[in-house]
Amino acid sequence: MYEVDGSYPGSSHAVLDHETFILNLTEANVPGAEPRWQRLYGAREAYGMASAFPADWDLLIRRFQDDERLFQRFWYHFHKGHPPREPCLEACKAALLCALRTGRSADPNLCRPLRPARPFRQIQEFW
């Protein structure tokens, strides 16, 4: 769910924050059960972001590089609270951060500031 700068004259309509909600399908499919949505996280709160402007997201990706705990929190959220058994380590992390930073999977230029330890071709293999 996105919080957007309002519906008023002169609004920027900028995204101010976003929240992710999850639904446990096993519980929801029990006969007679009512669906119960749960808030998994709010982006600004979970990642300590001052705002949710594009520059803030870029800074967050750069923070993920050096803050393993913060990156693993993102990995948990990325998988809606149910990450794979295998953690996302060096190559996986480099590929994911690069993918978050660029929409052009064949162009390594936007990934260079992330200082990947592996050559770009190896990172691409994870996509």
mmCIF file of C-alpha atoms in Angstrom:
data_model
loop_
_atom_site.group_PDB
_atom_site.id
_atom_site.type_symbol
_atom_site.label_atom_id
_atom_site.label_comp_id
_atom_site.label_asym_id
_atom_site.label_seq_id
_atom_site.Cartn_x
_atom_site.Cartn_y
_atom_site.Cartn_z
ATOM 1 C CA MET A 1 0.000 0.000 0.000
ATOM 2 C CA TYR A 2 1.450 3.355 -0.996
ATOM 3 C CA GLU A 3 1.076 6.609 0.893
ATOM 4 C CA VAL A 4 1.013 9.357 -1.696
ATOM 5 C CA ASP A 5 1.161 13.121 -1.249
ATOM 6 C CA GLY A 6 -2.529 13.892 -1.323
ATOM 7 C CA SER A 7 -5.367 14.931 -3.429
ATOM 8 C CA TYR A 8 -5.240 18.697 -3.188
ATOM 9 C CA PRO A 9 -4.342 21.534 -5.555
ATOM 10 C CA GLY A 10 -0.576 21.667 -6.049
ATOM 11 C CA SER A 11 0.041 18.168 -4.665
ATOM 12 C CA SER A 12 3.286 16.568 -5.783
ATOM 13 C CA HIS A 13 1.613 13.122 -5.792
ATOM 14 C CA ALA A 14 5.008 11.829 -4.644
ATOM 15 C CA VAL A 15 5.193 8.478 -2.888
ATOM 16 C CA LEU A 16 5.819 9.213 0.800
ATOM 17 C CA ASP A 17 6.004 5.637 2.122
ATOM 18 C CA HIS A 18 4.821 2.142 1.422
ATOM 19 C CA GLU A 19 3.597 -0.706 3.600
ATOM 20 C CA THR A 20 3.412 -4.401 2.806
ATOM 21 C CA PHE A 21 0.643 -6.583 4.182
ATOM 22 C CA ILE A 22 0.524 -10.383 4.082
ATOM 23 C CA LEU A 23 -2.223 -13.000 4.318
ATOM 24 C CA ASN A 24 -1.591 -16.484 5.686
ATOM 25 C CA LEU A 25 -3.382 -18.616 3.083
ATOM 26 C CA THR A 26 -3.278 -21.749 5.225
ATOM 27 C CA GLU A 27 -5.214 -19.942 7.973
ATOM 28 C CA ALA A 28 -7.515 -18.180 5.522
ATOM 29 C CA ASN A 29 -8.509 -21.462 3.839
ATOM 30 C CA VAL A 30 -9.687 -23.120 7.038
ATOM 31 C CA PRO A 31 -13.473 -23.612 6.702
ATOM 32 C CA GLY A 32 -15.278 -20.742 8.411
ATOM 33 C CA ALA A 33 -12.134 -18.629 8.826
ATOM 34 C CA GLU A 34 -12.093 -14.946 8.020
ATOM 35 C CA PRO A 35 -9.083 -13.624 6.097
ATOM 36 C CA ARG A 36 -6.747 -11.752 8.453
ATOM 37 C CA TRP A 37 -4.326 -9.375 6.778
ATOM 38 C CA GLN A 38 -1.219 -8.514 8.784
ATOM 39 C CA ARG A 39 1.142 -5.606 8.290
ATOM 40 C CA LEU A 40 4.600 -7.002 7.573
ATOM 41 C CA TYR A 41 6.481 -3.698 7.489
ATOM 42 C CA GLY A 42 6.513 -0.039 6.539
ATOM 43 C CA ALA A 43 9.498 0.876 4.362
ATOM 44 C CA ARG A 44 10.580 4.109 6.031
ATOM 45 C CA GLU A 45 10.320 2.600 9.509
ATOM 46 C CA ALA A 46 11.972 -0.724 8.639
ATOM 47 C CA TYR A 47 14.920 0.826 6.834
ATOM 48 C CA GLY A 48 15.331 4.086 8.758
ATOM 49 C CA MET A 49 14.611 6.246 5.723
ATOM 50 C CA ALA A 50 13.990 9.976 6.098
ATOM 51 C CA SER A 51 11.651 9.921 3.094
ATOM 52 C CA ALA A 52 10.763 7.671 0.183
ATOM 53 C CA PHE A 53 12.027 9.757 -2.719
ATOM 54 C CA PRO A 54 14.152 8.127 -5.449
ATOM 55 C CA ALA A 55 17.398 9.422 -3.924
ATOM 56 C CA ASP A 56 16.452 7.791 -0.610
ATOM 57 C CA TRP A 57 15.934 4.410 -2.315
ATOM 58 C CA ASP A 58 19.288 4.746 -4.050
ATOM 59 C CA LEU A 59 20.952 5.538 -0.728
ATOM 60 C CA LEU A 60 19.232 2.522 0.834
ATOM 61 C CA ILE A 61 20.654 0.210 -1.841
ATOM 62 C CA ARG A 62 24.117 1.601 -1.090
ATOM 63 C CA ARG A 63 23.525 1.050 2.649
ATOM 64 C CA PHE A 64 22.580 -2.579 1.922
ATOM 65 C CA GLN A 65 26.101 -3.090 0.567
ATOM 66 C CA ASP A 66 27.823 -2.400 3.862
ATOM 67 C CA ASP A 67 25.112 -3.242 6.401
ATOM 68 C CA GLU A 68 24.539 -6.997 6.244
ATOM 69 C CA ARG A 69 21.880 -6.945 8.944
ATOM 70 C CA LEU A 70 19.871 -4.314 7.056
ATOM 71 C CA PHE A 71 20.239 -6.257 3.812
ATOM 72 C CA GLN A 72 19.023 -9.484 5.459
ATOM 73 C CA ARG A 73 15.988 -7.582 6.799
ATOM 74 C CA PHE A 74 15.292 -6.539 3.202
ATOM 75 C CA TRP A 75 15.749 -10.172 2.040
ATOM 76 C CA TYR A 76 13.184 -11.257 4.650
ATOM 77 C CA HIS A 77 10.738 -8.566 3.497
ATOM 78 C CA PHE A 78 11.458 -9.294 -0.179
ATOM 79 C CA HIS A 79 10.152 -12.818 0.448
ATOM 80 C CA LYS A 80 7.131 -11.609 2.438
ATOM 81 C CA GLY A 81 8.453 -13.020 5.701
ATOM 82 C CA HIS A 82 9.294 -16.471 4.298
ATOM 83 C CA PRO A 83 12.774 -16.342 2.760
ATOM 84 C CA PRO A 84 14.348 -19.439 1.196
ATOM 85 C CA ARG A 85 16.441 -21.640 3.458
ATOM 86 C CA GLU A 86 19.555 -20.533 1.607
ATOM 87 C CA PRO A 87 20.620 -17.019 2.640
ATOM 88 C CA CYS A 88 21.338 -14.429 -0.020
ATOM 89 C CA LEU A 89 25.103 -14.023 0.222
ATOM 90 C CA GLU A 90 27.858 -12.509 -1.928
ATOM 91 C CA ALA A 91 26.864 -13.311 -5.529
ATOM 92 C CA CYS A 92 23.133 -13.360 -4.841
ATOM 93 C CA LYS A 93 23.388 -10.049 -3.000
ATOM 94 C CA ALA A 94 25.419 -8.417 -5.784
ATOM 95 C CA ALA A 95 22.907 -9.584 -8.398
ATOM 96 C CA LEU A 96 19.909 -8.420 -6.399
ATOM 97 C CA LEU A 97 21.388 -5.012 -5.580
ATOM 98 C CA CYS A 98 22.364 -4.519 -9.204
ATOM 99 C CA ALA A 99 18.871 -5.507 -10.360
ATOM 100 C CA LEU A 100 17.348 -3.058 -7.874
ATOM 101 C CA ARG A 101 19.546 -0.278 -9.181
ATOM 102 C CA THR A 102 19.001 -0.738 -12.917
ATOM 103 C CA GLY A 103 16.207 -1.850 -15.201
ATOM 104 C CA ARG A 104 18.724 -2.702 -17.931
ATOM 105 C CA SER A 105 20.045 -6.143 -17.090
ATOM 106 C CA ALA A 106 22.660 -6.084 -19.846
ATOM 107 C CA ASP A 107 24.156 -2.731 -18.820
ATOM 108 C CA PRO A 108 26.675 -2.870 -15.950
ATOM 109 C CA ASN A 109 27.180 0.915 -15.755
ATOM 110 C CA LEU A 110 24.594 1.564 -13.050
ATOM 111 C CA CYS A 111 25.976 -1.320 -10.977
ATOM 112 C CA ARG A 112 29.563 -0.070 -10.839
ATOM 113 C CA PRO A 113 28.998 2.244 -7.836
ATOM 114 C CA LEU A 114 27.926 -0.848 -5.882
ATOM 115 C CA ARG A 115 31.513 -2.144 -6.015
ATOM 116 C CA PRO A 116 30.634 -5.754 -6.892
ATOM 117 C CA ALA A 117 33.374 -8.230 -5.975
ATOM 118 C CA ARG A 118 32.563 -10.405 -8.983
ATOM 119 C CA PRO A 119 32.681 -9.622 -12.697
ATOM 120 C CA PHE A 120 29.374 -8.400 -14.116
ATOM 121 C CA ARG A 121 28.944 -11.548 -16.258
ATOM 122 C CA GLN A 122 28.923 -13.725 -13.123
ATOM 123 C CA ILE A 123 26.403 -11.405 -11.489
ATOM 124 C CA GLN A 124 24.158 -11.677 -14.551
ATOM 125 C CA GLU A 125 24.030 -15.470 -14.146
ATOM 126 C CA PHE A 126 21.920 -15.001 -11.003
ATOM 127 C CA TRP A 127 19.188 -13.118 -12.898
#
